[in-house]
Amino acid sequence: MLITDRYWWLGLVTATCVIIACCSVPLYADLNRGDLEGRSVTFAVDDGRVVDILKLLAAQNDLNLSISDQVEGMVTLALVDVTLADALDVITSSVSASWYIAGNIVVVKPIEQVDLREFQTRLFRLQYVPAAEARLVAEPLLPEGSKMEILSRQGSGEGGGWDEVLEVSTYSTALNRIERLIEEIDQPRPLVEIEVKIIETSIRNEKKLGFDFPDNYSLTLGNLEDDSGVEGVGTRPIEAGDWSWGRMTIGEVTLLLDLLIQNGNSDLVSNPRVTTLSNKQAEIEVSTTIPVQTLNRFSEAGVVQDIVSFQDLDVTLSLQVTPRVGADSMITLDVSSVVEEITGYTGPSDNQRPITSKRSVTSSVTVKAGESLGLGGLMKEIEHKTVEKLPLLGSIPLIGRLFQHHSTSIEKTDLIILITPRIIAD
């Protein structure tokens, strides 16, 4: 039978065209970020429209793309062999936009338009860096409306214990940026041993013992002759209260300690050691307890009585040291030191009270592992009074002073602090 109905033929042709058209459209499966991380792109754009760049990337990579009409802006880029996901991160973040995957469509919107229902929640287990520190670094990457909380959960394995976990709820692009950041900062930190030597040295008029730090921070020892021609050896008196930081090599520290021992007027007051992680503050405190007399005088029935009691006064030298290990075993030390001391006494001879002073200094110096950081110039004067008298005659009231000899001497002391960091091998 010959079919001549023109409407029948028109319907057949239309159906055929629809079938052919449908077959020519690629069938897109659901996407995930891993699919985009498996593709790399290389391109350079000079002051190009973000929308045009996104369309070009979608066309080259057979992606379905939906862009909000409020996404606009220009960008200049030069990317070489980066993942498609990273390229989308960079492009969208440059215009305060975000992208996420809905089924098989890449959706791009301004950050403020991202629906909270499109947020995802991810847990980041931290092995080395404290969760509070990671949170402080990661929070600036979060858009408004995101949430970040610190959780603890029972650890696995024989040791048990608790792991620190960071729970983050935000859109996928921000989650991926935070994931890369945490991978970068959550790394094993080297252990650093910090040794501190606190040396008290008596300084006499005929000898000046101290050290000077020229502009290059080399150590200089006073009244020290050196035939080797080592740079920086010389003499300069240290004025009281003039704190000086300096960097010292192992040889210079040994030379200084030998000189102090030979001089005979020096004491190693304390030699504490503490171990801490890189970029973690260590605290060292050396305290001396001094009993201070308290005199309470009262009268009862015409009789004057004194009650003597003692109170403890702590005089403290404290150091807060934060080491940061860099390349080539260089260690940057952030040091804050506070020195308390008794500078004299006041009040009647039978009830004197101590006068205390507190000095502090903060500095940041870079040294090699094993080198020392020295602090000098913590000088003070101590007044010594001596009374010599003839037996019996010197004790007679009123006239006994004629048979006494009074002398006063002033002793100057310098407190030297040496801080030596060492990296502990695994």
XYZ file of C-alpha atoms in Angstrom:
426
model
C 0.000 0.000 0.000
C 1.258 3.344 -1.003
C 1.010 5.891 1.760
C 0.294 9.340 0.365
C -0.928 11.158 3.486
C 1.426 14.064 3.800
C 0.764 14.381 7.552
C 1.842 10.794 8.067
C 5.147 11.429 6.270
C 5.680 14.668 8.197
C 5.229 12.830 11.501
C 7.668 10.130 10.472
C 10.352 12.649 9.500
C 9.877 14.590 12.739
C 10.162 11.453 14.880
C 13.294 10.404 13.019
C 14.895 13.813 13.590
C 14.046 13.673 17.290
C 15.598 10.218 17.618
C 18.754 11.326 15.797
C 18.983 14.473 17.929
C 18.536 12.534 21.141
C 21.194 10.056 20.157
C 23.663 12.873 19.478
C 23.348 14.280 23.029
C 25.969 12.739 25.406
C 24.540 10.848 28.344
C 26.020 12.465 31.505
C 26.433 10.375 34.638
C 26.461 11.883 38.113
C 29.681 13.740 38.885
C 31.802 14.035 41.997
C 34.863 16.084 42.809
C 37.108 13.099 42.195
C 36.068 13.111 38.526
C 37.245 16.710 38.169
C 40.441 16.105 40.122
C 41.331 13.427 37.586
C 41.456 15.954 34.751
C 44.210 18.522 34.309
C 44.088 21.825 32.456
C 46.627 24.368 31.264
C 45.648 27.818 30.071
C 46.407 31.519 30.425
C 43.911 34.388 30.411
C 44.633 38.104 30.537
C 41.753 40.141 31.968
C 39.043 37.739 30.821
C 35.416 37.485 31.919
C 34.908 34.770 34.523
C 31.674 33.616 32.894
C 33.386 33.144 29.512
C 36.255 31.212 31.105
C 33.843 28.878 32.906
C 31.899 28.249 29.690
C 35.110 27.452 27.835
C 36.223 24.968 30.507
C 32.797 23.324 30.470
C 32.851 22.978 26.685
C 36.366 21.540 26.616
C 35.576 18.994 29.339
C 32.006 18.041 28.352
C 30.481 19.454 31.545
C 26.944 20.611 32.178
C 27.178 24.105 33.632
C 24.755 26.417 35.424
C 25.946 29.951 36.241
C 24.001 32.499 38.263
C 23.449 35.770 36.429
C 24.967 37.535 39.453
C 28.361 35.935 38.911
C 30.480 38.530 37.169
C 33.981 39.917 37.161
C 37.301 39.812 35.363
C 40.326 37.676 36.131
C 43.901 37.182 34.925
C 45.258 33.648 35.264
C 48.180 31.511 34.200
C 47.619 27.885 35.232
C 49.888 25.023 34.225
C 48.899 21.376 34.709
C 46.435 21.927 37.559
C 43.373 19.817 38.235
C 40.078 20.996 36.843
C 38.676 21.131 40.382
C 41.498 23.405 41.545
C 41.029 25.620 38.503
C 37.342 26.027 39.338
C 38.276 26.844 42.952
C 40.661 29.584 41.879
C 38.372 31.102 39.264
C 35.223 31.204 41.403
C 36.920 32.390 44.595
C 38.447 35.326 42.690
C 34.940 36.793 42.261
C 33.519 35.693 45.657
C 31.618 32.825 44.088
C 31.340 29.134 44.855
C 30.727 26.004 42.857
C 29.253 22.654 43.743
C 27.990 19.571 41.952
C 24.282 18.808 41.736
C 23.853 15.447 40.025
C 25.785 15.884 36.792
C 25.711 19.683 36.729
C 28.376 22.077 37.936
C 26.541 24.954 39.622
C 28.234 28.334 40.142
C 26.687 30.930 42.470
C 27.788 33.886 44.572
C 28.842 32.694 48.010
C 25.978 34.476 49.771
C 23.439 32.647 47.572
C 24.586 29.152 48.452
C 21.666 27.407 50.130
C 22.485 25.895 53.520
C 20.877 22.709 52.257
C 23.769 22.474 49.827
C 26.267 22.492 52.716
C 28.175 19.348 53.489
C 29.665 18.217 56.800
C 33.076 16.642 56.999
C 35.209 15.452 59.916
C 38.945 16.123 59.899
C 40.983 13.979 62.277
C 44.084 15.808 63.477
C 47.180 13.838 64.382
C 49.840 16.455 65.079
C 48.476 19.990 65.191
C 46.092 20.972 68.031
C 42.506 21.397 66.895
C 42.331 24.898 68.364
C 45.335 25.946 66.295
C 43.927 24.401 63.108
C 40.613 26.126 63.722
C 42.321 29.489 64.112
C 44.040 29.063 60.734
C 41.049 27.608 58.868
C 38.260 29.919 60.037
C 39.185 32.784 57.666
C 38.485 30.423 54.735
C 34.867 29.848 55.764
C 32.013 31.832 54.212
C 29.263 33.318 56.333
C 26.904 30.723 57.782
C 29.488 27.944 57.969
C 30.156 26.075 61.194
C 33.354 24.678 62.658
C 33.483 22.770 65.936
C 36.146 20.894 67.867
C 35.182 17.349 68.815
C 36.912 14.580 70.745
C 36.358 10.931 70.090
C 37.688 7.692 71.502
C 40.829 6.634 69.666
C 41.450 3.162 68.341
C 44.327 0.815 68.987
C 45.956 -0.474 72.138
C 46.752 2.989 73.434
C 43.140 4.161 73.343
C 43.025 7.813 74.251
C 41.181 10.584 72.466
C 41.629 12.052 69.032
C 40.979 15.692 68.245
C 38.516 16.112 65.410
C 37.472 19.242 63.558
C 33.868 19.156 62.312
C 33.253 21.551 59.438
C 29.916 22.296 57.779
C 30.138 24.411 54.636
C 29.899 24.130 50.876
C 32.097 21.662 49.017
C 34.533 24.182 47.563
C 35.405 25.577 50.987
C 35.644 22.061 52.405
C 38.194 21.152 49.781
C 40.267 24.263 50.512
C 40.218 23.449 54.218
C 41.177 19.853 53.506
C 44.266 20.968 51.592
C 45.144 23.437 54.343
C 44.892 20.794 57.066
C 46.988 18.369 55.033
C 49.642 21.084 54.861
C 49.714 22.053 58.538
C 48.977 18.681 60.164
C 52.515 17.407 59.799
C 54.896 15.839 62.354
C 56.804 18.532 64.219
C 60.413 18.115 65.255
C 61.217 17.968 68.949
C 63.482 20.700 70.268
C 65.466 20.476 73.496
C 66.078 23.854 75.105
C 68.940 24.096 77.574
C 69.298 27.175 79.748
C 72.398 28.144 81.713
C 71.980 30.901 84.294
C 75.338 32.246 85.455
C 75.938 34.897 88.110
C 79.281 36.673 87.869
C 80.935 39.066 90.297
C 82.577 42.030 88.578
C 85.498 43.760 90.247
C 86.991 47.127 89.415
C 90.261 45.678 88.184
C 88.503 43.232 85.907
C 85.616 43.768 83.564
C 83.850 40.616 82.630
C 80.989 40.826 80.221
C 80.273 40.567 76.538
C 79.423 42.852 73.703
C 77.335 42.248 70.615
C 78.224 44.233 67.509
C 75.880 44.583 64.577
C 76.528 41.065 63.290
C 75.600 39.543 66.665
C 79.014 37.920 67.097
C 80.048 37.439 70.708
C 82.628 39.733 72.255
C 84.245 38.997 75.604
C 85.765 41.738 77.728
C 89.526 41.760 78.499
C 90.062 38.615 76.447
C 93.048 38.205 74.176
C 92.845 35.903 71.201
C 95.759 35.265 68.876
C 93.617 33.459 66.346
C 92.201 36.678 64.926
C 88.612 35.673 65.534
C 86.288 38.468 64.401
C 84.478 40.341 67.141
C 86.879 39.851 70.042
C 87.266 43.135 71.930
C 86.340 45.083 75.038
C 83.401 47.257 75.998
C 82.103 47.866 79.519
C 78.483 46.901 80.103
C 76.338 49.533 81.726
C 73.892 48.505 84.416
C 70.443 47.847 83.019
C 71.707 47.654 79.420
C 70.313 44.315 78.271
C 72.070 42.817 75.286
C 71.073 39.805 73.183
C 73.627 38.008 71.071
C 74.178 34.818 69.104
C 77.019 32.571 70.193
C 78.640 29.580 68.540
C 79.489 26.413 70.464
C 83.142 27.444 70.598
C 82.288 30.867 71.975
C 80.096 29.371 74.697
C 82.881 26.984 75.694
C 85.342 29.874 75.766
C 83.016 31.935 77.935
C 82.406 29.122 80.431
C 86.128 28.343 80.681
C 86.865 31.990 81.380
C 84.201 32.174 84.062
C 85.566 29.074 85.779
C 89.129 30.381 85.685
C 88.012 33.743 87.034
C 86.645 32.054 90.147
C 83.941 34.654 90.777
C 81.137 32.958 88.875
C 78.457 30.478 89.848
C 76.223 28.353 87.653
C 72.976 29.206 89.385
C 70.779 26.837 87.395
C 70.964 24.588 84.346
C 67.403 23.501 83.448
C 66.390 21.673 80.270
C 63.005 21.327 78.673
C 61.747 19.597 75.530
C 58.975 20.990 73.359
C 57.582 20.750 69.850
C 58.483 23.199 67.144
C 56.190 26.245 67.315
C 55.090 25.275 70.839
C 55.924 27.504 73.788
C 58.092 26.150 76.593
C 58.231 27.766 80.007
C 61.186 27.692 82.373
C 61.022 29.180 85.850
C 63.776 29.386 88.428
C 62.554 30.642 91.785
C 64.287 31.469 95.060
C 62.230 31.654 98.234
C 63.444 34.289 100.681
C 62.041 34.422 104.237
C 61.145 38.007 105.103
C 60.871 38.977 108.748
C 57.700 40.662 109.923
C 57.756 42.383 113.321
C 54.493 43.070 115.131
C 54.876 45.177 118.268
C 52.108 45.631 120.827
C 51.744 46.744 124.415
C 49.882 44.868 127.113
C 49.677 45.995 130.753
C 52.442 48.481 130.137
C 54.758 45.823 128.751
C 55.956 46.160 125.151
C 56.190 42.842 123.345
C 57.401 41.938 119.878
C 56.086 39.043 117.822
C 58.401 38.034 115.017
C 57.053 36.036 112.078
C 58.324 35.238 108.608
C 56.675 35.353 105.232
C 58.043 33.706 102.099
C 58.892 35.973 99.183
C 59.485 34.269 95.825
C 62.030 35.946 93.584
C 61.651 34.445 90.115
C 63.494 34.305 86.832
C 61.106 33.091 84.147
C 61.639 32.375 80.471
C 59.067 31.688 77.785
C 60.712 30.263 74.686
C 58.970 29.308 71.444
C 61.266 27.546 68.935
C 60.379 27.406 65.245
C 62.469 24.997 63.183
C 63.166 26.164 59.644
C 65.315 25.023 56.761
C 68.953 23.982 57.189
C 68.495 23.369 60.949
C 67.952 27.065 61.606
C 65.829 27.728 64.678
C 64.019 30.986 65.361
C 63.597 31.606 69.082
C 60.843 33.885 70.335
C 62.001 34.660 73.859
C 60.252 36.543 76.632
C 62.167 36.808 79.901
C 61.222 38.321 83.251
C 63.806 38.770 86.000
C 62.825 39.656 89.547
C 65.417 40.537 92.163
C 65.913 42.191 95.526
C 67.730 45.488 95.063
C 67.908 46.579 98.695
C 66.134 46.893 102.011
C 64.237 49.686 103.693
C 62.850 50.365 107.147
C 64.283 50.271 110.660
C 67.286 48.073 111.272
C 65.285 45.586 113.314
C 62.443 45.282 110.784
C 63.699 45.855 107.263
C 61.609 45.078 104.218
C 63.034 44.075 100.843
C 62.866 46.315 97.781
C 62.216 44.271 94.652
C 62.476 45.106 90.975
C 61.188 43.388 87.863
C 62.698 43.650 84.401
C 61.460 42.059 81.217
C 62.628 41.788 77.637
C 61.166 40.197 74.506
C 63.141 39.289 71.411
C 63.177 37.049 68.353
C 66.532 35.734 67.121
C 67.467 33.020 64.617
C 70.306 30.637 65.488
C 71.644 27.359 64.176
C 70.811 24.201 66.084
C 73.415 23.887 68.841
C 74.270 27.584 68.870
C 73.414 29.664 71.925
C 71.462 32.819 72.458
C 73.038 34.933 75.198
C 71.471 37.650 77.315
C 73.768 39.929 79.301
C 73.641 43.261 81.069
C 71.381 42.146 83.946
C 73.626 43.947 86.418
C 72.976 44.897 90.012
C 74.940 46.303 92.924
C 75.029 44.692 96.350
C 76.210 46.737 99.314
C 78.152 44.845 102.004
C 78.685 46.446 105.411
C 81.388 45.038 107.704
C 81.934 45.895 111.378
C 85.151 44.945 113.174
C 85.547 45.671 116.874
C 87.856 44.973 119.786
C 86.602 42.307 122.138
C 84.703 43.703 125.130
C 85.664 47.323 124.469
C 83.795 47.434 121.197
C 80.603 46.334 122.941
C 80.538 49.059 125.607
C 77.486 51.321 125.148
C 78.115 54.855 123.945
C 81.925 54.619 123.801
C 82.126 51.228 122.121
C 82.008 52.813 118.678
C 85.464 54.270 119.351
C 86.806 50.721 119.287
C 84.994 49.669 116.120
C 85.933 49.807 112.445
C 83.138 50.158 109.888
C 83.626 49.493 106.191
C 81.284 49.421 103.219
C 81.974 47.636 99.946
C 79.902 47.454 96.803
C 79.853 44.282 94.747
C 78.570 44.331 91.191
C 77.072 41.165 89.762
C 76.081 40.360 86.208
C 73.490 37.719 85.379
C 74.216 35.916 82.114
C 71.553 33.724 80.498
C 72.533 31.262 77.756
C 69.756 29.550 75.768
C 70.810 26.637 73.548
C 68.256 24.851 71.292
C 68.970 21.395 69.861
C 66.870 19.361 67.440
C 66.138 15.860 68.727
C 66.428 13.270 65.985
C 63.569 10.817 65.476
